Short mmCIF file of C-alpha atoms and ligand atoms in Angstrom, two decimals:
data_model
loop_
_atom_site.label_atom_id
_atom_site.label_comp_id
_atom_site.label_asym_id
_atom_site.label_seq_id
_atom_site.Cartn_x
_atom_site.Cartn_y
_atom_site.Cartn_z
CA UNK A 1 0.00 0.00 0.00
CA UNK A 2 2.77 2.24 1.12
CA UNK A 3 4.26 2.21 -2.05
CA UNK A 4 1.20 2.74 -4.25
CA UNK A 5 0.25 5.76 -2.72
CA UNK A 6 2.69 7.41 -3.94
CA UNK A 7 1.17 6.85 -7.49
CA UNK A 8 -1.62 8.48 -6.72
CA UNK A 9 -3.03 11.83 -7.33
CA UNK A 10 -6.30 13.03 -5.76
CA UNK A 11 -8.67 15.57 -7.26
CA UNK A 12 -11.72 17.34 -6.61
CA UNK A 13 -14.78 15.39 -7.30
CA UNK A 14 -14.15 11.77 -5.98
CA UNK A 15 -11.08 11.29 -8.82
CA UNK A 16 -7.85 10.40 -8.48
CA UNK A 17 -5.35 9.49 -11.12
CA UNK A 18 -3.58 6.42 -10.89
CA UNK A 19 0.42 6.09 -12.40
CA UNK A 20 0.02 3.43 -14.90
CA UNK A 21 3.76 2.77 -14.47
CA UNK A 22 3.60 3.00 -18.52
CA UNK A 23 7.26 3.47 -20.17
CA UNK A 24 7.89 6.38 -17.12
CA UNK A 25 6.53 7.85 -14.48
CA UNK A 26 3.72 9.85 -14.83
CA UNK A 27 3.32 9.19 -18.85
CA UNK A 28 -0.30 7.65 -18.91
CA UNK A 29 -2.86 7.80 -15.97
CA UNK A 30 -5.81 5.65 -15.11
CA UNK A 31 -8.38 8.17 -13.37
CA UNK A 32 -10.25 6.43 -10.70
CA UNK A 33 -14.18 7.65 -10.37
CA UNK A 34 -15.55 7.44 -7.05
CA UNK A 35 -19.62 8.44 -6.35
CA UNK A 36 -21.64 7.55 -3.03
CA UNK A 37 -19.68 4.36 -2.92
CA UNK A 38 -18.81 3.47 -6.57
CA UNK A 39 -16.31 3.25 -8.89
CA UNK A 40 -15.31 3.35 -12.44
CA UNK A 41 -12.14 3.31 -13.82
CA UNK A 42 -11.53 5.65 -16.70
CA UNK A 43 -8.62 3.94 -19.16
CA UNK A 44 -7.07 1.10 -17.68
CA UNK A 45 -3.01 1.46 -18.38
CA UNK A 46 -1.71 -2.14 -19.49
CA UNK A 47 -2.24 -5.56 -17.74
CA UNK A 48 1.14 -4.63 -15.98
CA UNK A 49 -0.44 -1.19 -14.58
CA UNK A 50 -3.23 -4.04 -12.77
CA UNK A 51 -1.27 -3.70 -9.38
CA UNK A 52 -1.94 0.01 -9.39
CA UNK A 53 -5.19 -0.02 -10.18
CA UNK A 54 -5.59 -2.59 -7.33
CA UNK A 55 -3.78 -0.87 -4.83
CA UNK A 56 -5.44 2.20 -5.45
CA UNK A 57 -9.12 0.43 -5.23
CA UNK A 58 -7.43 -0.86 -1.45
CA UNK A 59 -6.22 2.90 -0.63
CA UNK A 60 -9.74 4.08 -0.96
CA UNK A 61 -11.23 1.48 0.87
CA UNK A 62 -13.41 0.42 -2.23
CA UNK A 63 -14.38 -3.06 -2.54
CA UNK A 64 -13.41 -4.58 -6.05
CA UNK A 65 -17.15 -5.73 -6.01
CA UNK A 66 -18.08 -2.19 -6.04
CA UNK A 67 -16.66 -1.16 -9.19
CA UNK A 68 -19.31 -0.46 -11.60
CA UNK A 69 -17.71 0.79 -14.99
CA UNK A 70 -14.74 0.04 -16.76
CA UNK A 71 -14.30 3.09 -19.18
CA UNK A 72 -12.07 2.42 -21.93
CA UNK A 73 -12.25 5.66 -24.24
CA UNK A 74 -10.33 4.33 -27.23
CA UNK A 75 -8.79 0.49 -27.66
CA UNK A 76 -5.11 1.85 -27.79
CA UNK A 77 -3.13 -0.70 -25.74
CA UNK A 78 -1.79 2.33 -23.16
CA UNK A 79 -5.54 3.06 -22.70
CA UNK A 80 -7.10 -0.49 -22.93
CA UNK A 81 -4.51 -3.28 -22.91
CA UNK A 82 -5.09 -3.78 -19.36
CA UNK A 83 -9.22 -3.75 -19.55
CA UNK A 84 -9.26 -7.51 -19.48
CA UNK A 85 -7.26 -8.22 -17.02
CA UNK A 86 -8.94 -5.83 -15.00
CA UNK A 87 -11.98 -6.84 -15.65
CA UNK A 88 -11.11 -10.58 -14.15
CA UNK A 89 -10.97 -8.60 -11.06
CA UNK A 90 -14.03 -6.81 -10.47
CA UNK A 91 -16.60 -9.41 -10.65
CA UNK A 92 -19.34 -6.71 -11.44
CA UNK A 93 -18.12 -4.00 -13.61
CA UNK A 94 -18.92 -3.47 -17.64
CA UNK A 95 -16.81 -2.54 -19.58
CA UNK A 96 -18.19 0.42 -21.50
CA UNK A 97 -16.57 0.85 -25.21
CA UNK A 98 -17.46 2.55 -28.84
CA UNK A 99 -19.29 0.66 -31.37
CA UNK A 100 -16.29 0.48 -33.30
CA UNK A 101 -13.64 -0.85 -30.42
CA UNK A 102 -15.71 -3.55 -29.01
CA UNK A 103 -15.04 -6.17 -31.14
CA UNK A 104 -10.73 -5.33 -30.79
CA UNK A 105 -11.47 -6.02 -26.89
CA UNK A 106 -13.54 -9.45 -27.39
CA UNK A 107 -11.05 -10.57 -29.80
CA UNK A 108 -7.74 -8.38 -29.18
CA UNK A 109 -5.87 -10.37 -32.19
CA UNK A 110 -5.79 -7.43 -34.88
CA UNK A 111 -4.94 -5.23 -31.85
CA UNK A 112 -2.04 -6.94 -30.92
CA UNK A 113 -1.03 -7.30 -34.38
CA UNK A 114 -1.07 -4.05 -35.26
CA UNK A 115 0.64 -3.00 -32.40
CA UNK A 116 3.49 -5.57 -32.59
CA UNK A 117 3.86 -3.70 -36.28
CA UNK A 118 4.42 -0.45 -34.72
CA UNK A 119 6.83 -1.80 -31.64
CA UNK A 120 8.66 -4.81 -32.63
CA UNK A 121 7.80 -8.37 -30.86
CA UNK A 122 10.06 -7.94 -28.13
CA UNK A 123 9.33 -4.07 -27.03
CA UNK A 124 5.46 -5.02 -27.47
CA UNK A 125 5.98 -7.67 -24.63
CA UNK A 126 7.85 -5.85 -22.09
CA UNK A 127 5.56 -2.99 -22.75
CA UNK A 128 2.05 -4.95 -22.76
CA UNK A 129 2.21 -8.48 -21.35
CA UNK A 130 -0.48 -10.57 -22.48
CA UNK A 131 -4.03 -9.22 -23.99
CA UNK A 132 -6.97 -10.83 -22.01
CA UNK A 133 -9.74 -10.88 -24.43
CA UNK A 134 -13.63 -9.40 -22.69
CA UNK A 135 -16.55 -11.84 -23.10
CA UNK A 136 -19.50 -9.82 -24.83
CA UNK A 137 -21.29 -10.47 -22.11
CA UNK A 138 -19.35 -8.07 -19.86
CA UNK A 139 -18.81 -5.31 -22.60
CA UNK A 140 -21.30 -2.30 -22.78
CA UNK A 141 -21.37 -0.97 -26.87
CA UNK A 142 -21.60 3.00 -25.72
CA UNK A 143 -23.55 4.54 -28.45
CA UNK A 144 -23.16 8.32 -29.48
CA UNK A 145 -24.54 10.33 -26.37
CA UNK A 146 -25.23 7.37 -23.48
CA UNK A 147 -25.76 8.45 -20.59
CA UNK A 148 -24.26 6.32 -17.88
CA UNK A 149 -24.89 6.17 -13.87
CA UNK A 150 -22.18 5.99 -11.17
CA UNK A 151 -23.16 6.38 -7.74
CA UNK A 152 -25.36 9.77 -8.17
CA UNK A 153 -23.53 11.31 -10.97
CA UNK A 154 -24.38 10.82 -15.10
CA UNK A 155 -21.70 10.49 -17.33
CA UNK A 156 -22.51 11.22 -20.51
CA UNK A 157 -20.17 9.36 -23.56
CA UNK A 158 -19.81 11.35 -26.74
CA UNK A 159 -18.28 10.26 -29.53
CA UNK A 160 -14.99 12.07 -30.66
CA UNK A 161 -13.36 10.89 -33.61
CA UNK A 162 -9.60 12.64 -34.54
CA UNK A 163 -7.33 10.77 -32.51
CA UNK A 164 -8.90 7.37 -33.55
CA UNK A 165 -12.52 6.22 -35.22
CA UNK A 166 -13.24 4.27 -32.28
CA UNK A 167 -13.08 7.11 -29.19
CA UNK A 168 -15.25 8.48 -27.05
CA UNK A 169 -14.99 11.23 -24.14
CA UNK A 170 -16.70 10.75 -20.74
CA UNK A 171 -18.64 14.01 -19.92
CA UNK A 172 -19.79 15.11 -16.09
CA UNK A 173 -21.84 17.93 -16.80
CA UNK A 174 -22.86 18.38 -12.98
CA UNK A 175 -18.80 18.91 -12.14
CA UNK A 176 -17.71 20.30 -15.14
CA UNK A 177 -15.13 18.30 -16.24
CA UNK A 178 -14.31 15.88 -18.75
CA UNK A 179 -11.97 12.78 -19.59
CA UNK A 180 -10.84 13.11 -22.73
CA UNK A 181 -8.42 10.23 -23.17
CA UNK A 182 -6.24 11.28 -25.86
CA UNK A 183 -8.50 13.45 -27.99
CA UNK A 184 -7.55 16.99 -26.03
CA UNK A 185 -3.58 15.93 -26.78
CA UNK A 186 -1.10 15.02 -24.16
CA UNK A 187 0.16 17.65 -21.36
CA UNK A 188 2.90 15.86 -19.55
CA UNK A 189 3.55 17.40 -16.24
CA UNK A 190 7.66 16.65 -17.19
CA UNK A 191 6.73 20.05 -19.30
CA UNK A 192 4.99 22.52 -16.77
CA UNK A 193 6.86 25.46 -15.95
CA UNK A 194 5.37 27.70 -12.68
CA UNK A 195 2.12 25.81 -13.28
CA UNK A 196 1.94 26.78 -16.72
CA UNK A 197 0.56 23.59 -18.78
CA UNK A 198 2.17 22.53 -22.35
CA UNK A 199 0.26 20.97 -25.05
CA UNK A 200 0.69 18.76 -28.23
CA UNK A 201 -1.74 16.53 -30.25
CA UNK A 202 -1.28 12.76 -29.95
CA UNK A 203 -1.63 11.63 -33.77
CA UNK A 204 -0.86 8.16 -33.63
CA UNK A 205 -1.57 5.40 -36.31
CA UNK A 206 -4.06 4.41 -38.14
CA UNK A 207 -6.98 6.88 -37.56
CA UNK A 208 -5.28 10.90 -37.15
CA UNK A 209 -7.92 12.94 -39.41
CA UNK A 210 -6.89 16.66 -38.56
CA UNK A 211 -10.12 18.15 -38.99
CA UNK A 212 -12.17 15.62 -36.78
CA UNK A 213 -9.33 16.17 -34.18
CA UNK A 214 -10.34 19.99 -34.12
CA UNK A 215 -14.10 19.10 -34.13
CA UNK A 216 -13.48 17.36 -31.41
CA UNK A 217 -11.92 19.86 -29.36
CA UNK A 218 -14.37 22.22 -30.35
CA UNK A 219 -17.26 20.01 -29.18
CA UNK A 220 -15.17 19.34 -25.88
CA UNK A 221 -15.47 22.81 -25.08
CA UNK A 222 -18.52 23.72 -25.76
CA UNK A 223 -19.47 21.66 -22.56
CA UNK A 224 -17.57 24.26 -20.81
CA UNK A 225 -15.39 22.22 -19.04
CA UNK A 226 -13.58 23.92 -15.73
CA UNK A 227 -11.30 20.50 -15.81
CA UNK A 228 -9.87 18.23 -18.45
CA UNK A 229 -8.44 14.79 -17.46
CA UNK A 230 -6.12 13.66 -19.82
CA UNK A 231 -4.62 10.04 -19.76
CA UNK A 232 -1.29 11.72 -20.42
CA UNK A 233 -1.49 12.98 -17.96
CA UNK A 234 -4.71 14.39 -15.54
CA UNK A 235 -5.74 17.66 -14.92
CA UNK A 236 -5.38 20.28 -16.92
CA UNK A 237 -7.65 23.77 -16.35
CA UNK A 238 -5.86 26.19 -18.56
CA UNK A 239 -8.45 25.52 -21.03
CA UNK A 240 -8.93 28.15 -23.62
CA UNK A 241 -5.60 28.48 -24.45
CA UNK A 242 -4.63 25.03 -23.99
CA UNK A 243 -7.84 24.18 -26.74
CA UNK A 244 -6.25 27.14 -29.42
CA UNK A 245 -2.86 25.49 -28.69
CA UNK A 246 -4.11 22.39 -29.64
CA UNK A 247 -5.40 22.49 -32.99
CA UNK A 248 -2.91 24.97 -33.87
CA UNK A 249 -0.26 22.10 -33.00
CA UNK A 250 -2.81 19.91 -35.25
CA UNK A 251 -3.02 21.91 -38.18
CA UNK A 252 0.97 22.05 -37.88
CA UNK A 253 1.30 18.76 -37.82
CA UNK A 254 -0.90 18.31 -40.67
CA UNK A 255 1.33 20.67 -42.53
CA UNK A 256 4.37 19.59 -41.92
CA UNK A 257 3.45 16.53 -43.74
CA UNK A 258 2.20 17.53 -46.40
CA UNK A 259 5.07 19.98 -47.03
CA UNK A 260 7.14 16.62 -46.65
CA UNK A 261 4.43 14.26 -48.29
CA UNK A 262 6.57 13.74 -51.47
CA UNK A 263 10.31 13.96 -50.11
CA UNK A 264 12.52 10.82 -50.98
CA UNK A 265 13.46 10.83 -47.45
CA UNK A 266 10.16 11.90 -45.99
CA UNK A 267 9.94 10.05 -42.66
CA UNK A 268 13.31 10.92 -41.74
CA UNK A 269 12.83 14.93 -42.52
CA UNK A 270 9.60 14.68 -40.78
CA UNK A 271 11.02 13.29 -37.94
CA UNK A 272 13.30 16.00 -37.55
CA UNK A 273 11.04 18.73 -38.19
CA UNK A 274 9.01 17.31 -36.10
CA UNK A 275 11.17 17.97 -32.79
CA UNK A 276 12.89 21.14 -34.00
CA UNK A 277 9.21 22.40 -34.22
CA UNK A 278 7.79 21.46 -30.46
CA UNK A 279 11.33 22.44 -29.33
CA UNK A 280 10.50 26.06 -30.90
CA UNK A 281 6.80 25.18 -28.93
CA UNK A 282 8.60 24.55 -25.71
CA UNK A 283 11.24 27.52 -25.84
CA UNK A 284 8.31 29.92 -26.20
CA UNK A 285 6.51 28.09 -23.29
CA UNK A 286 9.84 28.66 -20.94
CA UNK A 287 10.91 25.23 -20.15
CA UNK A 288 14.73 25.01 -19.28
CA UNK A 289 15.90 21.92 -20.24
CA UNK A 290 18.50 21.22 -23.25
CA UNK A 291 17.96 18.93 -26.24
CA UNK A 292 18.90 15.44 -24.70
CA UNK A 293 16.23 15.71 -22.01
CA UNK A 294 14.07 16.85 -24.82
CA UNK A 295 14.51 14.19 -26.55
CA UNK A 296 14.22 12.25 -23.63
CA UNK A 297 10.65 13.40 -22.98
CA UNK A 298 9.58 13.47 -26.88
CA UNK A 299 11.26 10.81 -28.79
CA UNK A 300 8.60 8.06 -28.42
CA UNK A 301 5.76 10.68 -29.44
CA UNK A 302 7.57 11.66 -32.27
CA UNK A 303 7.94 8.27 -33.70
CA UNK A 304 4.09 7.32 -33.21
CA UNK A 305 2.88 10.74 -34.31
CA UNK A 306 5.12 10.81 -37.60
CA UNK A 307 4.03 6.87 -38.18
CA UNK A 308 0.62 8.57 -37.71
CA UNK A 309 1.22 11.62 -39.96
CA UNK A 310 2.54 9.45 -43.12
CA UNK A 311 -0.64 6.73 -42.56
CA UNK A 312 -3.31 10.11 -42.69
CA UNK A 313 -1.13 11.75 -46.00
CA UNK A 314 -1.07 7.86 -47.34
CA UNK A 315 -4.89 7.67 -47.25
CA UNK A 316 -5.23 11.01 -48.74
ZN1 LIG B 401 -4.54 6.65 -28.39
#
């Protein structure tokens, strides 16, 4: 317990976020729900990130019994790989999931598959473990606009494509907030500088459509949101800016590939431009550091958003 605690984050409104021990600390976040009693878990981390999840279910005194949702907002293995496992351990939750995701977490094969394609065998396992597939029985297909209950709250699931065809977002109108999984971008707190929160779009493979991305965004704020929980990584509140910073980052991305869509060496001069242009991002932000810890913090999002940049100006 000890140990675990120190992986977690509390919030206002019954949430905490959860490390999901994902690559490095504080990358990707499980948010933990709790309402009069019950819980749901809002993106899962990988079957590895199970102890968390566990521990943190122990920390708040909440029976795994009393677990009532499972919200996995798109089937991306850092959001959903460990939804099976997890499942096995709360003997009443659903698993809510888009129309379009539902059948990658009955039968995770073309999930694994692709993913193995984008990491290698041997990364894939040490980064995911084993897939546990969810009986249909225990899934819950969430349409466009379902309206969920947890404890005395609604959640409301809207649909949110950009980041990937099969995402949703998980609105609480009554506190304001929203859990966006990856569809507001990532903000790692590695990059906040006197409080001040950075933004960038995550873009990966096989579904990046620029213009649904800013849709989306648009249609997250016009909830109003106070609070934006992001699985990489929790709260964010700086919200107008942080929303104009995003899809100006996404029409920039979109951009740069298509000024490098017919380059003989495209993937490598994207990759480049790629990090000279959120370093230019992150000196006007303030942040201190020098290139290698830049690097450091960007080089994995780099590679998935340029794989994800070349798939979108492929399908063009
Ligand atoms: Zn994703």
């Amino acid at each position: 317990m000890p140990e675990v605690v120190s992986k977690l984050t509390d919030f206002a409104a019954g949430i905490t976020a959860i490390d999901a021990d994902y690559v490095r600390p504080r990358l990707a976040a499980s948010h933990l729900v709790i309402d009069a009693g019950r819980a749901a878990f809002v993106d899962t981390g990988t079957t590895h990130s199970l102890p968390n999840l566990l521990g943190a279910l122990a920390a708040k005194n909440i029976d795994p019994a009393d677990v009532d949702w499972v919200l996995a907002t798109h089937v991306h293995l850092d959001h959903a790989g460990g939804a099976g496992a997890l499942m096995q351990a709360l003997p009443n939750a659903r698993c809510a999931v888009h129309p379009r995701g539902a059948r990658h977490l009955a039968e995770p094969s073309k999930l694994i598959a692709g993913s193995i394609a984008v990491y290698g065998r041997e990364r894939f396992n040490s980064l995911y473990g084993v897939i546990v597939p969810i009986p249909d029985s225990r899934l819950f297909v969430a349409e466009e606009g379902t309206v969920i209950a947890l404890g005395g709250r609604q959640l409301e699931l809207i649909h949110t494509p950009g980041h990937a065809l099969h995402h949703y977002c998980v609105v609480d109108r009554a506190h304001e907030l929203i859990f966006s999984g990856d569809t507001f971008g990532i903000s790692y707190r590695d990059f906040d500088v006197d409080g001040r929160e950075f933004i960038f779009p995550t873009t990966t493979p096989v579904h990046f459509d620029p213009e649904a991305l800013c849709l989306s965004v648009d249609r997250l704020m016009s909830y109003r949101p106070r609070a934006i929980y992001l699985t990489h990584y929790a709260e964010v509140r700086d919200l107008a800016r942080l929303a104009r910073e995003m899809k100006e980052r996404v029409r920039a991305y979109a951009d740069l590939g298509q000024r490098y869509a017919a380059a003989p060496d495209r993937a490598l001069r994207l990759r480049k431009s790629m990090f000279a242009m959120m370093s230019a991002w992150l000196d006007e932000h303030g942040f201190p550091r020098d290139d290698g810890e830049r690097h450091r913090l960007l080089d994995d999002d780099i590679e998935l958003n340029c794989q994800g940049v070349e798939v979108w100006l492929d399908r063009k």
